[in-house]
């Protein structure tokens, strides 16, 4: 569709109306295909520009152009925009009230994603709010420097959705600004904002009656907050992960609010079965319960209350609890519509329990039995027999599972999309069975050291949709296996080859055929050199994350290639590599999207080399991992500059040990 | 014997309080109508068995009197030499000034001794119907009073020089003026106590609680001067005033070994008679005040401290001004200190301009009014020059623990100072005591001032060492 349509029918396309073209473009899902269309025909480019709703800007230089080019933009993702700061953001935005810009030219953007945009402060946000009068949703998560002033700037927009996870500077005052400024707020996440207390939450509940979703995870709030939140009549979704001051009384208070659809009390250590039972009691729409790592065991009071919501409950996560076969039977018989169940790290989960659970829950799509050591092939057989719609199976660390158990799964569950077999001691025969699941997207085979190239050949023969492949410490894998994967699974985006020590540059040459590869982990591949990296850099142009830790033979040649070709690279680990200051400086100076670099124990790089390299990339870096000794040696001017740009440096102190 | 000694001690304390601590020695005089009426006291039956602790020992009495005689002779001698030398040469002023305190102390000692002796005598006076026929022994005592009262004008002139150390001359005057009739009154009061003691046995259940019915308590009204008097406890020997009884007891150790015994140093137990006394309540002397007994909805004050605080707060000039806001005024130093601790700090400001001292109060206000929001603190110059501010904040964060540490250290060292003071008491160096106390007081406030975040960083860091020096100086004194 993509490549030919533009070039062959170019003239005809020009005559079609923009609406029609936009409609046609809407059918093209893959952004690369859309790009081909744009490049092939001006008409498509115009249609695309007129109809484009969402944009993800990767560099600050491109921002003004992107905003001008797409006048219908409603969603703007700036989370990966390198070097974005107040000045560049404000400069890219139209200024309201200025004579040059009539008010109609203000941005129609409704959602802005600014996660991890640590360079943006309140001035930039004020400019954004002023330029986007229809702004509804902002995600400011992980902007650790953001505080009350940033919130005050955002509050002026009258938002409906606000995510401020880990904005460490936000206090009750900032929350109050938001609460007063955004009375129509529907969704709010204040996860990890540790300064927020009961007082702020109380005001929030008073001022924002429209709230539907609230996340107060990891806050130091008490039952009083739940009391205030229980007054929200429209509250549907509440998450309070690891709120250690909340106990059963709080849940009892929350049960006043009977419109809840989803509750997450995971890691609330003072919550017991009694509290959960009192919360469930009286709920009619509850669909999702996450009680992972909170209760010690699930008691009969909870199980009996589950029957009242048995019809609606679809997701139940009970990770880390003491679960017995009888419990699972009770859950299975009451919650027949379960779609997802989480039982990871649950003691006492046996084959009998799983058999009695799946006997009634035939709609299950996701089953997580990570670390349920007692499970055997019988459980898998029962799952395959009853849950034909299963899509995701997490079987990590179930040592008794073998190819005999996976055979019925593979033959009966054709919808399987994700399977995690990390540390399961399976062999090539198991992969032969799994190969029949042609829908498979994610396959994790970490620590399965008995898997060889033969198994990968089976997989690559039929699983052409595979997106993620994890071969962590599959030490029997060689270059030939990679050749098979690269030829059969062209769609792979994430590939983990850490500690597959037999892999050489030849293997990487095969990997470089994976054009869509974004994340590649090559940790401790001691045989690969700059040549292999060069082929990767040239072939995998979409590469975003690359891990080369302990690739002792990788040298400057690899870095030169990366800096020349991997223009999308955002995260890079080159600790223990044999690179010099020159290569490092060139790399950091030329990669314009690079934001996160881990470079510990680069013993060939001089202090001046570090200094120069860091200066070359100063405005863009957001995260750095450096050896602690450098802290005192690097110039304070440089460190202050890094800090001013919103870059956080992790100083590590560990001895230089060569592993191989 | 034990009991009688105890009694003497109590009497002694009571005398001290009434004679020195107040201009009006008998506050209960004004409210006598509230006392239960005199009902035939059972004295006639067998007084000595009825009230055994009222017994007096003639031997000790004799000892006391000889001591007083001896003392008077000594003082006479001293003053005679003074008169002689003063008549001859006027250049002996320095010597004269040296001797004055000695004379003062001696005189005070004499007076107190007299009073205490007389005090122990009084109940027996009453019992032996002293009012009608004074006995020979008592006449003896009256003779002694004569010469000593003759000395009074002398003492007054002498003491005028260093008033602050001694009691005011009015006190002495009062003391001697009210000598005879005061003794009588004293006797009457003791009678009342006795009577009350019997009444209380019947119904002391209804005494507790706040809403005491009028008449169920003993109502006292101190006068303005008494309330504002700086000291309430006075040394019976040198006359120095103290705010606390404990301080007085510490001071007394300097006057001899008999005051160093554990019994003398211990907190005087609440004597048996006090427990059975009527609950005391106080009235404010200011007419028209709700705490004044003439007020329609009179509410009595519970303790003398309450009286003092109430009177100062409500009826005195507020002379202490807050050094931060320069608007709040207080009449009590402690109130000022409490205010200054919070003044200007943790100001929770609303967008409407209203400020609150507590966050929850501000948030309650914001919740109540539409459109009000908490105001952000004024913008620090941080965003303009990020680099310098980062360095600054880093320094600050390291500085705070340091200052914390030093404040702790100073707290400990001031404690040591106190310990030293107690040892130093043997030398009876009152000056040392008071200044050292003052020093430690300052020390405890020094770091607190620094913490309130005044922008004077330099002086802040200097503060502890300054205090250290001052404390050292005082120690050398």
Tab-separated table of C-alpha atoms in Angstrom, chain B residues 153-354:
chain	number	residue	atom	x	y	z
B	153	UNK	CA	15.817	54.040	112.031
B	154	UNK	CA	19.483	53.250	111.880
B	155	UNK	CA	18.860	50.175	109.858
B	156	UNK	CA	16.674	52.103	107.527
B	157	UNK	CA	19.265	54.708	106.776
B	158	UNK	CA	21.860	52.080	106.283
B	159	UNK	CA	19.774	49.969	103.969
B	160	UNK	CA	18.715	52.804	101.759
B	161	UNK	CA	22.015	52.588	99.954
B	162	UNK	CA	21.503	49.165	98.429
B	163	UNK	CA	17.832	48.778	98.148
B	164	UNK	CA	17.845	46.164	95.465
B	165	UNK	CA	19.639	43.689	97.659
B	166	UNK	CA	17.561	44.252	100.695
B	167	UNK	CA	13.909	44.533	101.373
B	168	UNK	CA	12.463	47.965	101.053
B	169	UNK	CA	12.403	50.028	104.276
B	170	UNK	CA	8.635	49.922	104.165
B	171	UNK	CA	8.848	46.257	104.794
B	172	UNK	CA	10.717	46.806	108.014
B	173	UNK	CA	8.367	49.505	109.056
B	174	UNK	CA	5.434	47.285	108.358
B	175	UNK	CA	7.105	44.560	110.236
B	176	UNK	CA	7.488	46.559	113.381
B	177	UNK	CA	4.304	48.479	113.087
B	178	UNK	CA	2.269	45.347	112.867
B	179	UNK	CA	4.287	43.627	115.520
B	180	UNK	CA	1.875	43.527	118.383
B	181	UNK	CA	-1.450	43.566	116.641
B	182	UNK	CA	0.035	41.333	113.940
B	183	UNK	CA	0.747	38.797	116.588
B	184	UNK	CA	-2.783	38.942	117.689
B	185	UNK	CA	-4.086	38.575	114.198
B	186	UNK	CA	-1.770	35.696	113.656
B	187	UNK	CA	-3.239	34.009	116.609
B	188	UNK	CA	-6.702	34.539	115.324
B	189	UNK	CA	-5.854	33.091	112.029
B	190	UNK	CA	-4.436	29.997	113.598
B	191	UNK	CA	-7.643	29.681	115.541
B	192	UNK	CA	-9.553	29.774	112.325
B	193	UNK	CA	-7.409	27.095	110.873
B	194	UNK	CA	-8.215	24.940	113.834
B	195	UNK	CA	-11.884	25.488	113.488
B	196	UNK	CA	-11.792	24.832	109.807
B	197	UNK	CA	-9.891	21.687	110.368
B	198	UNK	CA	-12.835	20.345	112.254
B	199	UNK	CA	-15.380	21.557	109.752
B	200	UNK	CA	-13.517	20.117	106.846
B	201	UNK	CA	-13.715	16.639	108.244
B	202	UNK	CA	-17.429	16.675	107.676
B	203	UNK	CA	-17.634	17.783	104.083
B	204	UNK	CA	-14.494	18.027	102.013
B	205	UNK	CA	-15.984	16.081	99.112
B	206	UNK	CA	-17.672	19.036	97.522
B	207	UNK	CA	-14.517	21.133	97.408
B	208	UNK	CA	-12.971	19.875	94.207
B	209	UNK	CA	-14.045	20.858	90.710
B	210	UNK	CA	-14.042	24.187	89.002
B	211	UNK	CA	-17.426	25.616	89.813
B	212	UNK	CA	-16.942	26.126	93.478
B	213	UNK	CA	-20.011	27.638	95.042
B	214	UNK	CA	-19.245	31.018	96.620
B	215	UNK	CA	-18.266	30.556	100.191
B	216	UNK	CA	-16.925	27.070	99.774
B	217	UNK	CA	-13.468	28.496	99.316
B	218	UNK	CA	-11.344	31.006	101.050
B	219	UNK	CA	-11.236	34.143	98.977
B	220	UNK	CA	-8.105	36.225	99.070
B	221	UNK	CA	-7.398	39.476	97.357
B	222	UNK	CA	-3.822	40.610	96.977
B	223	UNK	CA	-3.142	44.252	96.445
B	224	UNK	CA	-1.577	45.699	93.359
B	225	UNK	CA	1.844	46.183	94.904
B	226	UNK	CA	1.950	42.662	96.193
B	227	UNK	CA	1.048	41.288	92.798
B	228	UNK	CA	3.722	43.280	91.068
B	229	UNK	CA	6.423	42.576	93.636
B	230	UNK	CA	9.344	40.959	91.887
B	231	UNK	CA	10.133	38.500	94.681
B	232	UNK	CA	8.030	36.427	97.002
B	233	UNK	CA	10.632	34.507	98.970
B	234	UNK	CA	13.196	36.291	101.083
B	235	UNK	CA	16.249	35.141	102.883
B	236	UNK	CA	15.728	35.355	106.595
B	237	UNK	CA	19.357	36.191	107.174
B	238	UNK	CA	20.476	38.563	104.459
B	239	UNK	CA	17.069	39.548	103.137
B	240	UNK	CA	17.740	38.757	99.519
B	241	UNK	CA	14.599	38.140	97.521
B	242	UNK	CA	13.835	35.173	95.321
B	243	UNK	CA	11.107	34.205	92.948
B	244	UNK	CA	11.141	30.558	93.875
B	245	UNK	CA	11.315	28.802	97.195
B	246	UNK	CA	13.765	26.300	95.767
B	247	UNK	CA	16.156	29.079	94.862
B	248	UNK	CA	15.885	30.396	98.378
B	249	UNK	CA	16.708	26.993	99.796
B	250	UNK	CA	19.744	26.790	97.563
B	251	UNK	CA	20.768	30.208	98.738
B	252	UNK	CA	20.308	29.333	102.384
B	253	UNK	CA	23.082	26.801	102.213
B	254	UNK	CA	25.526	29.634	102.175
B	255	UNK	CA	24.389	30.708	105.615
B	256	UNK	CA	25.636	27.693	107.479
B	257	UNK	CA	25.769	23.985	107.758
B	258	UNK	CA	22.367	23.666	109.364
B	259	UNK	CA	20.808	24.620	106.011
B	260	UNK	CA	22.725	21.994	104.126
B	261	UNK	CA	21.030	19.008	105.663
B	262	UNK	CA	18.838	17.022	103.299
B	263	UNK	CA	15.821	17.910	105.391
B	264	UNK	CA	16.474	21.604	105.045
B	265	UNK	CA	17.091	21.313	101.354
B	266	UNK	CA	14.084	19.135	100.658
B	267	UNK	CA	10.929	20.612	99.314
B	268	UNK	CA	8.793	21.462	102.321
B	269	UNK	CA	5.973	18.941	102.456
B	270	UNK	CA	2.481	20.239	102.335
B	271	UNK	CA	1.742	20.420	105.991
B	272	UNK	CA	-1.160	18.553	107.389
B	273	UNK	CA	-3.119	21.634	108.275
B	274	UNK	CA	-2.850	23.014	104.728
B	275	UNK	CA	-4.435	19.914	103.311
B	276	UNK	CA	-7.466	20.361	105.402
B	277	UNK	CA	-7.682	24.047	104.820
B	278	UNK	CA	-10.350	25.525	102.668
B	279	UNK	CA	-9.446	25.755	99.012
B	280	UNK	CA	-7.953	29.148	98.322
B	281	UNK	CA	-9.225	31.270	95.482
B	282	UNK	CA	-8.144	34.734	94.533
B	283	UNK	CA	-9.807	37.915	93.476
B	284	UNK	CA	-8.356	40.564	91.210
B	285	UNK	CA	-7.978	43.908	92.974
B	286	UNK	CA	-9.188	45.842	89.949
B	287	UNK	CA	-12.814	46.775	90.489
B	288	UNK	CA	-15.051	46.079	87.516
B	289	UNK	CA	-12.952	43.181	86.313
B	290	UNK	CA	-14.703	39.870	85.986
B	291	UNK	CA	-12.090	38.395	88.242
B	292	UNK	CA	-12.964	40.937	90.946
B	293	UNK	CA	-15.123	39.656	93.726
B	294	UNK	CA	-17.608	42.487	93.303
B	295	UNK	CA	-18.382	41.512	89.727
B	296	UNK	CA	-21.786	40.067	89.033
B	297	UNK	CA	-20.432	36.974	87.283
B	298	UNK	CA	-17.347	36.732	89.392
B	299	UNK	CA	-14.962	33.944	88.487
B	300	UNK	CA	-12.147	33.472	90.984
B	301	UNK	CA	-8.544	32.901	90.018
B	302	UNK	CA	-7.039	29.647	91.083
B	303	UNK	CA	-3.492	30.403	92.147
B	304	UNK	CA	-1.265	33.307	92.949
B	305	UNK	CA	0.441	32.754	89.629
B	306	UNK	CA	-2.904	33.128	87.902
B	307	UNK	CA	-3.453	36.364	89.765
B	308	UNK	CA	-0.092	37.679	88.690
B	309	UNK	CA	-0.509	36.739	85.073
B	310	UNK	CA	-4.063	37.952	84.923
B	311	UNK	CA	-3.268	41.265	86.521
B	312	UNK	CA	-0.285	41.894	84.302
B	313	UNK	CA	-2.084	40.868	81.152
B	314	UNK	CA	-5.323	42.709	81.806
B	315	UNK	CA	-4.490	45.715	83.904
B	316	UNK	CA	-0.891	46.583	83.211
B	317	UNK	CA	0.873	48.377	80.457
B	318	UNK	CA	2.165	46.111	77.693
B	319	UNK	CA	5.728	47.184	77.672
B	320	UNK	CA	7.350	44.329	75.748
B	321	UNK	CA	7.115	44.766	71.991
B	322	UNK	CA	7.855	41.992	69.525
B	323	UNK	CA	11.136	42.701	67.813
B	324	UNK	CA	9.967	41.031	64.607
B	325	UNK	CA	6.582	42.438	63.791
B	326	UNK	CA	6.879	45.571	65.998
B	327	UNK	CA	3.138	45.506	66.506
B	328	UNK	CA	2.358	42.848	69.073
B	329	UNK	CA	2.859	44.000	72.658
B	330	UNK	CA	2.941	42.010	75.845
B	331	UNK	CA	3.107	42.707	79.516
B	332	UNK	CA	4.657	39.339	80.348
B	333	UNK	CA	8.073	38.426	79.051
B	334	UNK	CA	7.163	34.760	78.641
B	335	UNK	CA	4.235	35.704	76.415
B	336	UNK	CA	6.569	37.717	74.237
B	337	UNK	CA	8.987	34.841	73.956
B	338	UNK	CA	6.192	32.469	72.994
B	339	UNK	CA	4.979	34.895	70.378
B	340	UNK	CA	8.425	35.563	68.990
B	341	UNK	CA	8.938	31.867	68.528
B	342	UNK	CA	6.114	31.834	66.003
B	343	UNK	CA	6.105	35.381	64.753
B	344	UNK	CA	6.939	35.684	61.090
B	345	UNK	CA	7.592	31.994	60.702
B	346	UNK	CA	5.345	29.521	58.870
B	347	UNK	CA	3.092	32.262	57.736
B	348	UNK	CA	0.369	30.619	55.733
B	349	UNK	CA	-0.935	33.242	53.401
B	350	UNK	CA	-4.129	33.179	51.356
B	351	UNK	CA	-4.502	34.908	48.010
B	352	UNK	CA	-6.976	37.258	49.668
B	353	UNK	CA	-4.225	38.509	51.967
B	354	UNK	CA	-5.358	36.799	55.134
